[in-house]
Amino acid sequence: MLSGFRKKFIGNRAFYKMVLSMTIPMILQMMVTNLVSLIDNIMVGRLGTEPMSGVSIINQFVFVFNVTVFGAVAGPSIFGAQFFGKGDHTGQKHTFRFRLLVCAAIIILAAFVCRAFGSPLISLFISKESNVEQAEHILSSGMEYLKIIIIGFIPFGIGQAYSSVTRECGNTKAPMAAAMSAVGLNILLDWCLIFGKLGFPAMGVKGAAWATVIAKTAEALVVIVWTHTNKDKNKYIIGLFRDFHIPRRLIADMTKKGIPMLVNEFLWSLGMSVVMQCYSVRSTDVVAARNISSTMTNLFNSVYVQMGACIAIIVGARLGANKLKEARDTDNKLLFFAVVSAAAVGILILPLAPLFPKLYNTEPSVRSLAAYMIVIQSLATPMWSYTNACYFTLRSGGKTGITFLFDFGFTWLIMIPLAAVLAYCTDLDIRIVFAAVTFSEIIKVAIGYFMVRSNIWINNIVDDK
């Protein structure tokens, strides 16, 4: 029995060497990016609870934009990974062009929405219990940050289009180097522009926004320059801009597969913001505490998030090469590895829960609540890792309609109603509300298990293209 378990779920040394060589640069890239956000968050947190809350609210909008961009490149990436497995560089070129066009459209739409509706959207997250002065301070801080951070949508969107295609070719070190090149710049600019060091003016939240925009621009430029100067490793880039021809049938197929993923990522991220809004009705303290806890846990959650992305690339390439049995076997081992890795990360987070909130210049009640939320999130990490891995498994085989139901359906039919009922219709302590909503993920674990076990995702979608 034990030998059967090992054969099914545990790979050999060569397997883990291959997986780690791909995932470690991806994890480091995301951790570096999240580390920048963490340091940025701590520095803004030194300004006080209201500025931190205003920036935190805007980062909910930025989160929706970022995840929507991920969704936009995800559909074409399914085809790109399988084209790469097939050795079809022309097919990759077509998927890359499609990504650039879709990302450009999302950037324009997101910038318009944020500029036109920024103030009323921020007001939705300000608790009615806040006094007038406190509410105005949060709103003004948020708007100052928003007007500048919108500029960063451009380099982020274009940079993700480039990074996604380099990763599906197994070139994960370039995006990692780009992220690392930006982290030092971002930290230095944060220190200079927020607090007025080295002769720069003290700009507060505006300084934090400008630092982020400049760092994102630098990160995108590194990936773009590397891609165009390494054509031997990126053969799809040759002749990319000679024209923007994309076969109609491939456009139709990518749209058919991609729209459910784009809509899913948008609605899922929007759903997370709705859940946050439900928490925020209790008090401004909840917004600040949630900001602190999520900043902390996001740093470590990079491990399971990128493990999922790795599953999409590795399993997708095997499906594209028609190695269907190998894809199934590889997925079993990756799923198990993802959950074990996440459990280890969750254990590492626990001792940091009471320490990390002390870095913020905020009230003791906010720090206490933030520490509690970090503990709850660390305990939920293995569940999140498993459902994330299931999502990417289904996606690798092009089952985007099912992933739509899996992600969007759970968020909007279970998680949001639960959060809304507990927050608006009961007097339960926010700690109980937060724990109940977080651990509702166990329902998604069960759904994901049966979906992956059914093998409906095992298919080659580029065999005849």
Tab-separated table of C-alpha atoms in Angstrom:
chain	number	residue	atom	x	y	z
A	1	MET	CA	0.000	0.000	0.000
A	2	LEU	CA	2.799	2.381	0.945
A	3	SER	CA	4.716	1.587	-2.230
A	4	GLY	CA	1.569	2.260	-4.260
A	5	PHE	CA	1.176	5.636	-2.566
A	6	ARG	CA	4.802	6.526	-3.299
A	7	LYS	CA	4.487	5.500	-6.934
A	8	LYS	CA	1.356	7.598	-7.405
A	9	PHE	CA	2.175	10.755	-5.453
A	10	ILE	CA	5.960	10.964	-5.011
A	11	GLY	CA	8.388	11.516	-7.867
A	12	ASN	CA	12.062	10.677	-8.207
A	13	ARG	CA	14.995	13.024	-7.813
A	14	ALA	CA	14.963	13.979	-11.503
A	15	PHE	CA	11.273	14.887	-11.264
A	16	TYR	CA	11.742	17.282	-8.353
A	17	LYS	CA	14.869	18.742	-9.926
A	18	MET	CA	12.811	19.566	-13.017
A	19	VAL	CA	9.924	20.989	-10.991
A	20	LEU	CA	12.093	23.067	-8.673
A	21	SER	CA	14.217	24.432	-11.518
A	22	MET	CA	11.005	25.846	-12.977
A	23	THR	CA	9.094	26.852	-9.874
A	24	ILE	CA	11.835	28.378	-7.706
A	25	PRO	CA	12.469	31.317	-10.087
A	26	MET	CA	8.688	31.812	-10.408
A	27	ILE	CA	8.214	31.698	-6.641
A	28	LEU	CA	11.134	34.059	-6.056
A	29	GLN	CA	9.759	36.474	-8.635
A	30	MET	CA	6.344	36.570	-6.970
A	31	MET	CA	7.835	36.695	-3.464
A	32	VAL	CA	10.044	39.612	-4.463
A	33	THR	CA	7.026	41.394	-5.951
A	34	ASN	CA	5.005	40.738	-2.793
A	35	LEU	CA	7.974	41.745	-0.638
A	36	VAL	CA	7.922	45.121	-2.381
A	37	SER	CA	4.193	45.383	-1.613
A	38	LEU	CA	4.877	44.395	1.996
A	39	ILE	CA	7.592	47.011	2.493
A	40	ASP	CA	5.484	49.596	0.671
A	41	ASN	CA	2.585	48.694	2.949
A	42	ILE	CA	4.676	48.964	6.111
A	43	MET	CA	6.020	52.373	5.082
A	44	VAL	CA	2.538	53.679	4.328
A	45	GLY	CA	1.425	52.123	7.618
A	46	ARG	CA	3.900	54.370	9.407
A	47	LEU	CA	1.789	57.339	8.229
A	48	GLY	CA	-1.200	56.186	10.302
A	49	THR	CA	-4.357	54.071	10.105
A	50	GLU	CA	-6.316	56.351	7.737
A	51	PRO	CA	-3.669	56.640	4.971
A	52	MET	CA	-3.032	52.886	5.265
A	53	SER	CA	-6.764	52.174	4.974
A	54	GLY	CA	-7.108	54.462	1.935
A	55	VAL	CA	-4.212	52.765	0.128
A	56	SER	CA	-5.532	49.350	1.172
A	57	ILE	CA	-8.914	50.085	-0.415
A	58	ILE	CA	-7.270	51.177	-3.682
A	59	ASN	CA	-5.152	48.048	-3.663
A	60	GLN	CA	-8.408	46.081	-3.746
A	61	PHE	CA	-9.124	47.725	-7.116
A	62	VAL	CA	-5.546	47.121	-8.265
A	63	PHE	CA	-5.950	43.493	-7.184
A	64	VAL	CA	-9.033	43.141	-9.394
A	65	PHE	CA	-7.114	44.659	-12.327
A	66	ASN	CA	-4.051	42.452	-11.783
A	67	VAL	CA	-6.054	39.242	-11.517
A	68	THR	CA	-8.123	40.196	-14.585
A	69	VAL	CA	-4.887	40.602	-16.551
A	70	PHE	CA	-3.774	37.175	-15.322
A	71	GLY	CA	-7.085	35.826	-16.589
A	72	ALA	CA	-6.630	37.588	-19.923
A	73	VAL	CA	-3.265	35.937	-20.577
A	74	ALA	CA	-4.354	32.600	-19.111
A	75	GLY	CA	-6.605	31.539	-21.992
A	76	PRO	CA	-3.982	32.112	-24.721
A	77	SER	CA	-1.365	30.579	-22.380
A	78	ILE	CA	-3.209	27.248	-22.463
A	79	PHE	CA	-2.704	27.177	-26.219
A	80	GLY	CA	0.810	28.643	-25.924
A	81	ALA	CA	1.958	25.922	-23.498
A	82	GLN	CA	0.577	23.189	-25.733
A	83	PHE	CA	2.037	24.819	-28.878
A	84	PHE	CA	5.395	24.890	-27.080
A	85	GLY	CA	5.063	21.196	-26.220
A	86	LYS	CA	4.294	20.549	-29.875
A	87	GLY	CA	7.271	22.685	-31.049
A	88	ASP	CA	5.040	25.124	-32.969
A	89	HIS	CA	6.654	28.589	-32.615
A	90	THR	CA	4.282	30.180	-35.124
A	91	GLY	CA	1.346	29.119	-32.986
A	92	GLN	CA	3.005	30.710	-29.959
A	93	LYS	CA	3.497	33.931	-31.937
A	94	HIS	CA	-0.243	34.076	-32.660
A	95	THR	CA	-1.135	33.536	-28.983
A	96	PHE	CA	1.337	36.254	-27.945
A	97	ARG	CA	-0.223	38.805	-30.313
A	98	PHE	CA	-3.641	37.960	-28.936
A	99	ARG	CA	-2.399	38.517	-25.371
A	100	LEU	CA	-0.998	41.940	-26.181
A	101	LEU	CA	-4.257	43.091	-27.757
A	102	VAL	CA	-6.431	41.845	-24.898
A	103	CYS	CA	-4.151	43.348	-22.226
A	104	ALA	CA	-4.232	46.721	-23.989
A	105	ALA	CA	-8.045	46.680	-23.994
A	106	ILE	CA	-8.181	45.825	-20.270
A	107	ILE	CA	-5.724	48.620	-19.394
A	108	ILE	CA	-7.881	51.217	-21.163
A	109	LEU	CA	-11.123	49.969	-19.602
A	110	ALA	CA	-9.687	49.713	-16.066
A	111	ALA	CA	-8.187	53.201	-16.212
A	112	PHE	CA	-11.521	54.659	-17.313
A	113	VAL	CA	-13.501	52.927	-14.540
A	114	CYS	CA	-11.046	53.966	-11.818
A	115	ARG	CA	-10.956	57.586	-12.964
A	116	ALA	CA	-14.714	57.896	-13.445
A	117	PHE	CA	-15.925	55.996	-10.360
A	118	GLY	CA	-12.974	56.066	-7.930
A	119	SER	CA	-14.544	58.172	-5.194
A	120	PRO	CA	-17.883	56.297	-4.875
A	121	LEU	CA	-16.072	52.960	-5.001
A	122	ILE	CA	-13.779	53.965	-2.140
A	123	SER	CA	-16.790	55.143	-0.109
A	124	LEU	CA	-18.258	51.618	-0.230
A	125	PHE	CA	-15.366	50.388	1.939
A	126	ILE	CA	-15.551	53.120	4.577
A	127	SER	CA	-17.463	51.992	7.646
A	128	LYS	CA	-20.480	54.084	8.675
A	129	GLU	CA	-19.073	53.987	12.201
A	130	SER	CA	-16.115	56.153	11.092
A	131	ASN	CA	-16.390	59.819	12.052
A	132	VAL	CA	-16.536	62.472	9.315
A	133	GLU	CA	-12.904	63.539	9.668
A	134	GLN	CA	-11.672	59.950	9.589
A	135	ALA	CA	-13.792	59.109	6.535
A	136	GLU	CA	-12.599	62.192	4.638
A	137	HIS	CA	-8.962	61.369	5.428
A	138	ILE	CA	-9.372	57.802	4.115
A	139	LEU	CA	-11.132	59.042	0.960
A	140	SER	CA	-8.567	61.755	0.185
A	141	SER	CA	-5.632	59.379	0.770
A	142	GLY	CA	-7.221	56.783	-1.476
A	143	MET	CA	-7.878	59.228	-4.308
A	144	GLU	CA	-4.341	60.653	-4.150
A	145	TYR	CA	-2.936	57.141	-4.485
A	146	LEU	CA	-5.402	56.057	-7.195
A	147	LYS	CA	-4.735	58.944	-9.604
A	148	ILE	CA	-1.068	57.967	-9.834
A	149	ILE	CA	-1.220	54.175	-9.540
A	150	ILE	CA	-3.427	54.004	-12.667
A	151	ILE	CA	-0.328	54.839	-14.726
A	152	GLY	CA	1.229	51.604	-13.490
A	153	PHE	CA	-1.515	49.611	-15.224
A	154	ILE	CA	0.327	50.070	-18.539
A	155	PRO	CA	3.703	48.474	-17.685
A	156	PHE	CA	2.048	45.789	-15.569
A	157	GLY	CA	-0.347	44.668	-18.317
A	158	ILE	CA	2.237	44.638	-21.122
A	159	GLY	CA	4.848	43.072	-18.826
A	160	GLN	CA	2.499	40.212	-17.939
A	161	ALA	CA	1.879	39.467	-21.612
A	162	TYR	CA	5.643	39.060	-22.102
A	163	SER	CA	6.243	37.183	-18.839
A	164	SER	CA	3.483	34.661	-19.507
A	165	VAL	CA	4.926	33.593	-22.862
A	166	THR	CA	8.494	33.337	-21.549
A	167	ARG	CA	7.344	31.150	-18.645
A	168	GLU	CA	5.437	28.705	-20.839
A	169	CYS	CA	8.742	28.108	-22.691
A	170	GLY	CA	10.397	27.209	-19.386
A	171	ASN	CA	12.344	30.510	-19.246
A	172	THR	CA	11.362	31.466	-15.711
A	173	LYS	CA	14.633	33.155	-14.724
A	174	ALA	CA	14.118	36.272	-16.852
A	175	PRO	CA	10.864	37.348	-15.110
A	176	MET	CA	12.534	36.577	-11.766
A	177	ALA	CA	15.513	38.798	-12.637
A	178	ALA	CA	13.109	41.540	-13.710
A	179	ALA	CA	11.282	41.412	-10.394
A	180	MET	CA	14.521	41.475	-8.439
A	181	SER	CA	15.805	44.429	-10.427
A	182	ALA	CA	12.692	46.344	-9.416
A	183	VAL	CA	12.618	45.492	-5.715
A	184	GLY	CA	15.629	47.550	-4.662
A	185	LEU	CA	14.465	50.486	-6.749
A	186	ASN	CA	10.977	50.333	-5.236
A	187	ILE	CA	12.238	50.191	-1.658
A	188	LEU	CA	14.654	53.084	-2.190
A	189	LEU	CA	12.010	55.225	-3.887
A	190	ASP	CA	9.471	54.398	-1.154
A	191	TRP	CA	11.874	55.609	1.517
A	192	CYS	CA	12.786	58.737	-0.427
A	193	LEU	CA	9.363	59.754	-1.726
A	194	ILE	CA	7.121	58.822	1.216
A	195	PHE	CA	9.268	60.367	3.960
A	196	GLY	CA	11.304	62.931	1.985
A	197	LYS	CA	14.816	61.476	2.210
A	198	LEU	CA	17.964	62.243	0.147
A	199	GLY	CA	16.633	65.632	-0.871
A	200	PHE	CA	13.294	64.379	-2.226
A	201	PRO	CA	10.015	65.976	-1.061
A	202	ALA	CA	7.918	64.097	1.504
A	203	MET	CA	4.939	63.038	-0.634
A	204	GLY	CA	3.207	60.523	1.641
A	205	VAL	CA	0.841	58.183	-0.214
A	206	LYS	CA	1.617	59.960	-3.508
A	207	GLY	CA	5.249	59.003	-3.052
A	208	ALA	CA	4.276	55.358	-2.484
A	209	ALA	CA	2.261	55.395	-5.710
A	210	TRP	CA	5.059	56.927	-7.797
A	211	ALA	CA	7.586	54.459	-6.390
A	212	THR	CA	5.358	51.540	-7.403
A	213	VAL	CA	4.748	52.906	-10.909
A	214	ILE	CA	8.453	53.471	-11.571
A	215	ALA	CA	9.374	50.007	-10.255
A	216	LYS	CA	6.703	48.278	-12.370
A	217	THR	CA	7.972	50.111	-15.438
A	218	ALA	CA	11.542	48.982	-14.757
A	219	GLU	CA	10.391	45.375	-14.229
A	220	ALA	CA	8.462	45.310	-17.499
A	221	LEU	CA	11.361	46.821	-19.451
A	222	VAL	CA	13.782	44.142	-18.237
A	223	VAL	CA	11.510	41.315	-19.471
A	224	ILE	CA	10.781	43.044	-22.783
A	225	VAL	CA	14.449	43.789	-23.515
A	226	TRP	CA	15.539	40.262	-22.543
A	227	THR	CA	12.878	38.688	-24.754
A	228	HIS	CA	13.847	40.696	-27.839
A	229	THR	CA	17.592	40.242	-27.344
A	230	ASN	CA	17.403	36.443	-26.877
A	231	LYS	CA	15.659	35.339	-30.045
A	232	ASP	CA	17.354	31.943	-29.962
A	233	LYS	CA	15.443	31.163	-26.743
A	234	ASN	CA	12.295	33.015	-27.843
A	235	LYS	CA	11.788	32.024	-31.470
A	236	TYR	CA	8.170	33.159	-31.356
A	237	ILE	CA	9.400	36.766	-31.092
A	238	ILE	CA	10.926	36.728	-34.608
A	239	GLY	CA	8.654	38.752	-36.867
A	240	LEU	CA	6.169	39.372	-34.069
A	241	PHE	CA	5.416	42.957	-35.131
A	242	ARG	CA	5.728	42.580	-38.899
A	243	ASP	CA	1.988	42.197	-38.873
A	244	PHE	CA	-0.635	41.279	-36.330
A	245	HIS	CA	-2.189	38.405	-38.249
A	246	ILE	CA	-3.861	35.763	-36.102
A	247	PRO	CA	-5.766	32.892	-37.789
A	248	ARG	CA	-9.505	33.384	-37.373
A	249	ARG	CA	-10.041	29.858	-36.164
A	250	LEU	CA	-7.393	30.262	-33.467
A	251	ILE	CA	-8.926	33.603	-32.421
A	252	ALA	CA	-12.275	31.878	-32.108
A	253	ASP	CA	-10.786	29.003	-30.104
A	254	MET	CA	-8.775	31.282	-27.799
A	255	THR	CA	-11.809	33.494	-27.287
A	256	LYS	CA	-13.992	30.499	-26.557
A	257	LYS	CA	-11.514	29.158	-24.005
A	258	GLY	CA	-10.276	32.529	-22.801
A	259	ILE	CA	-13.475	34.456	-22.122
A	260	PRO	CA	-14.634	32.112	-19.332
A	261	MET	CA	-11.192	32.446	-17.726
A	262	LEU	CA	-11.046	36.230	-18.084
A	263	VAL	CA	-14.584	36.630	-16.744
A	264	ASN	CA	-13.839	34.095	-14.011
A	265	GLU	CA	-10.697	35.887	-12.824
A	266	PHE	CA	-12.473	39.243	-12.911
A	267	LEU	CA	-15.520	37.999	-11.021
A	268	TRP	CA	-13.421	35.987	-8.569
A	269	SER	CA	-11.228	38.988	-7.713
A	270	LEU	CA	-14.302	41.215	-7.592
A	271	GLY	CA	-15.875	38.656	-5.289
A	272	MET	CA	-12.882	38.835	-2.952
A	273	SER	CA	-13.341	42.612	-2.857
A	274	VAL	CA	-17.047	42.150	-2.075
A	275	VAL	CA	-16.119	39.866	0.823
A	276	MET	CA	-13.704	42.557	2.006
A	277	GLN	CA	-16.497	45.111	1.767
A	278	CYS	CA	-18.683	42.856	3.948
A	279	TYR	CA	-15.942	42.784	6.580
A	280	SER	CA	-15.446	46.559	6.349
A	281	VAL	CA	-18.998	47.388	7.491
A	282	ARG	CA	-17.988	46.351	10.997
A	283	SER	CA	-15.322	49.055	11.459
A	284	THR	CA	-12.332	50.820	9.939
A	285	ASP	CA	-10.147	48.635	12.176
A	286	VAL	CA	-11.194	45.589	10.158
A	287	VAL	CA	-10.017	47.184	6.887
A	288	ALA	CA	-6.641	48.030	8.406
A	289	ALA	CA	-6.235	44.603	10.046
A	290	ARG	CA	-7.190	42.769	6.857
A	291	ASN	CA	-4.668	44.854	4.961
A	292	ILE	CA	-1.886	43.910	7.381
A	293	SER	CA	-2.745	40.200	7.439
A	294	SER	CA	-3.149	39.810	3.684
A	295	THR	CA	0.124	41.633	3.017
A	296	MET	CA	1.889	39.176	5.297
A	297	THR	CA	0.282	35.981	4.017
A	298	ASN	CA	0.509	37.003	0.339
A	299	LEU	CA	4.286	36.928	0.636
A	300	PHE	CA	4.295	33.256	1.594
A	301	ASN	CA	1.319	32.248	-0.536
A	302	SER	CA	3.575	32.845	-3.536
A	303	VAL	CA	4.658	29.230	-3.070
A	304	TYR	CA	1.307	27.594	-3.738
A	305	VAL	CA	0.181	30.171	-6.325
A	306	GLN	CA	3.239	29.542	-8.487
A	307	MET	CA	3.038	25.790	-7.920
A	308	GLY	CA	-0.345	26.018	-9.617
A	309	ALA	CA	1.125	27.987	-12.509
A	310	CYS	CA	3.829	25.331	-12.783
A	311	ILE	CA	1.146	22.633	-13.062
A	312	ALA	CA	-0.468	24.480	-15.971
A	313	ILE	CA	2.875	24.693	-17.813
A	314	ILE	CA	4.249	21.195	-17.153
A	315	VAL	CA	0.990	19.273	-17.518
A	316	GLY	CA	-0.137	21.458	-20.445
A	317	ALA	CA	3.084	20.727	-22.347
A	318	ARG	CA	2.584	16.975	-21.873
A	319	LEU	CA	-1.002	17.179	-23.049
A	320	GLY	CA	0.120	19.149	-26.105
A	321	ALA	CA	2.714	16.459	-26.854
A	322	ASN	CA	-0.062	13.804	-26.611
A	323	LYS	CA	1.547	12.233	-23.522
A	324	LEU	CA	-1.794	11.863	-21.785
A	325	LYS	CA	-0.905	9.131	-19.266
A	326	GLU	CA	2.278	10.972	-18.337
A	327	ALA	CA	0.224	14.150	-17.830
A	328	ARG	CA	-2.082	12.348	-15.384
A	329	ASP	CA	0.833	10.843	-13.451
A	330	THR	CA	2.704	14.155	-13.340
A	331	ASP	CA	-0.388	15.970	-12.097
A	332	ASN	CA	-0.847	13.528	-9.188
A	333	LYS	CA	2.681	14.165	-8.004
A	334	LEU	CA	2.435	17.938	-8.451
A	335	LEU	CA	-0.867	18.127	-6.547
A	336	PHE	CA	0.635	16.266	-3.598
A	337	PHE	CA	3.824	18.338	-3.670
A	338	ALA	CA	1.818	21.574	-3.769
A	339	VAL	CA	-0.208	20.689	-0.661
A	340	VAL	CA	2.821	19.483	1.329
A	341	SER	CA	4.750	22.633	0.424
A	342	ALA	CA	1.801	24.835	1.455
A	343	ALA	CA	1.448	23.031	4.793
A	344	ALA	CA	5.130	23.702	5.512
A	345	VAL	CA	4.652	27.364	4.617
A	346	GLY	CA	1.604	27.600	6.900
A	347	ILE	CA	3.672	26.308	9.816
A	348	LEU	CA	6.370	28.904	9.101
A	349	ILE	CA	3.813	31.734	9.161
A	350	LEU	CA	2.346	30.930	12.602
A	351	PRO	CA	5.225	32.238	14.791
A	352	LEU	CA	5.228	35.505	12.844
A	353	ALA	CA	1.535	36.248	13.500
A	354	PRO	CA	1.971	38.239	16.755
A	355	LEU	CA	5.191	39.927	15.584
A	356	PHE	CA	4.458	41.293	12.130
A	357	PRO	CA	1.577	43.709	13.053
A	358	LYS	CA	3.921	45.509	15.476
A	359	LEU	CA	5.705	47.027	12.468
A	360	TYR	CA	2.672	49.245	11.825
A	361	ASN	CA	1.902	52.588	13.470
A	362	THR	CA	-1.673	51.701	14.362
A	363	GLU	CA	-3.918	50.952	17.317
A	364	PRO	CA	-3.411	47.831	19.512
A	365	SER	CA	-6.892	46.584	18.571
A	366	VAL	CA	-5.900	46.589	14.879
A	367	ARG	CA	-2.677	44.703	15.615
A	368	SER	CA	-4.507	42.086	17.680
A	369	LEU	CA	-7.114	41.489	14.978
A	370	ALA	CA	-4.422	41.330	12.276
A	371	ALA	CA	-2.484	38.704	14.253
A	372	TYR	CA	-5.643	36.586	14.571
A	373	MET	CA	-6.335	36.837	10.838
A	374	ILE	CA	-2.774	35.759	10.018
A	375	VAL	CA	-3.233	32.629	12.148
A	376	ILE	CA	-6.518	31.735	10.432
A	377	GLN	CA	-5.019	32.268	6.978
A	378	SER	CA	-1.951	30.174	7.769
A	379	LEU	CA	-4.204	27.278	8.815
A	380	ALA	CA	-6.159	27.614	5.575
A	381	THR	CA	-3.049	27.597	3.355
A	382	PRO	CA	-3.081	23.831	2.523
A	383	MET	CA	-6.728	24.082	1.432
A	384	TRP	CA	-6.029	27.085	-0.778
A	385	SER	CA	-3.062	25.272	-2.279
A	386	TYR	CA	-5.124	22.221	-3.186
A	387	THR	CA	-7.986	24.167	-4.774
A	388	ASN	CA	-5.475	26.350	-6.647
A	389	ALA	CA	-3.734	23.217	-7.979
A	390	CYS	CA	-7.098	21.726	-9.012
A	391	TYR	CA	-7.966	24.932	-10.845
A	392	PHE	CA	-4.730	24.881	-12.859
A	393	THR	CA	-5.089	21.169	-13.557
A	394	LEU	CA	-8.511	21.705	-15.115
A	395	ARG	CA	-7.159	24.717	-16.993
A	396	SER	CA	-4.197	22.832	-18.459
A	397	GLY	CA	-6.605	20.691	-20.489
A	398	GLY	CA	-8.648	23.659	-21.684
A	399	LYS	CA	-11.663	23.013	-19.425
A	400	THR	CA	-12.244	26.708	-18.880
A	401	GLY	CA	-16.012	26.426	-18.617
A	402	ILE	CA	-15.626	24.086	-15.670
A	403	THR	CA	-12.975	26.272	-14.033
A	404	PHE	CA	-15.428	29.159	-14.357
A	405	LEU	CA	-18.021	27.249	-12.343
A	406	PHE	CA	-15.372	25.978	-9.925
A	407	ASP	CA	-13.983	29.413	-9.051
A	408	PHE	CA	-16.771	31.886	-9.762
A	409	GLY	CA	-19.561	29.557	-8.660
A	410	PHE	CA	-18.043	28.884	-5.251
A	411	THR	CA	-17.161	32.540	-4.613
A	412	TRP	CA	-20.527	34.037	-5.561
A	413	LEU	CA	-22.884	31.242	-4.543
A	414	ILE	CA	-21.298	30.208	-1.249
A	415	MET	CA	-18.574	32.537	0.015
A	416	ILE	CA	-20.166	35.947	-0.613
A	417	PRO	CA	-23.668	35.031	0.670
A	418	LEU	CA	-22.071	33.542	3.796
A	419	ALA	CA	-19.980	36.678	4.398
A	420	ALA	CA	-22.933	38.988	3.725
A	421	VAL	CA	-25.321	37.133	6.043
A	422	LEU	CA	-22.807	36.887	8.887
A	423	ALA	CA	-21.612	40.511	8.541
A	424	TYR	CA	-24.943	42.253	7.956
A	425	CYS	CA	-27.501	40.016	9.675
A	426	THR	CA	-25.748	38.819	12.842
A	427	ASP	CA	-23.908	40.328	15.795
A	428	LEU	CA	-21.183	37.682	15.691
A	429	ASP	CA	-17.677	38.867	16.479
A	430	ILE	CA	-15.689	39.687	13.324
A	431	ARG	CA	-13.196	36.962	14.318
A	432	ILE	CA	-15.889	34.291	14.063
A	433	VAL	CA	-17.159	35.758	10.789
A	434	PHE	CA	-13.664	35.792	9.278
A	435	ALA	CA	-12.900	32.212	10.347
A	436	ALA	CA	-16.230	30.861	9.079
A	437	VAL	CA	-15.843	32.491	5.658
A	438	THR	CA	-12.201	31.421	5.343
A	439	PHE	CA	-12.799	27.771	6.232
A	440	SER	CA	-15.761	27.516	3.861
A	441	GLU	CA	-12.952	26.682	1.383
A	442	ILE	CA	-13.319	23.049	2.508
A	443	ILE	CA	-16.402	22.831	0.268
A	444	LYS	CA	-14.283	23.856	-2.710
A	445	VAL	CA	-11.685	21.229	-1.779
A	446	ALA	CA	-14.315	18.482	-2.097
A	447	ILE	CA	-15.564	19.840	-5.435
A	448	GLY	CA	-12.022	20.106	-6.801
A	449	TYR	CA	-11.159	16.566	-5.749
A	450	PHE	CA	-14.011	15.007	-7.703
A	451	MET	CA	-13.427	17.227	-10.759
A	452	VAL	CA	-9.751	16.305	-11.058
A	453	ARG	CA	-10.384	12.640	-10.295
A	454	SER	CA	-12.906	12.435	-13.154
A	455	ASN	CA	-10.078	12.986	-15.710
A	456	ILE	CA	-12.314	15.223	-17.843
A	457	TRP	CA	-9.383	17.637	-18.200
A	458	ILE	CA	-7.089	15.134	-19.962
A	459	ASN	CA	-7.186	16.212	-23.606
A	460	ASN	CA	-5.037	17.760	-26.336
A	461	ILE	CA	-6.531	21.000	-27.677
A	462	VAL	CA	-3.868	21.881	-30.272
A	463	ASP	CA	-3.416	18.527	-32.014
A	464	ASP	CA	-5.216	19.662	-35.183
A	465	LYS	CA	-4.325	23.379	-35.133
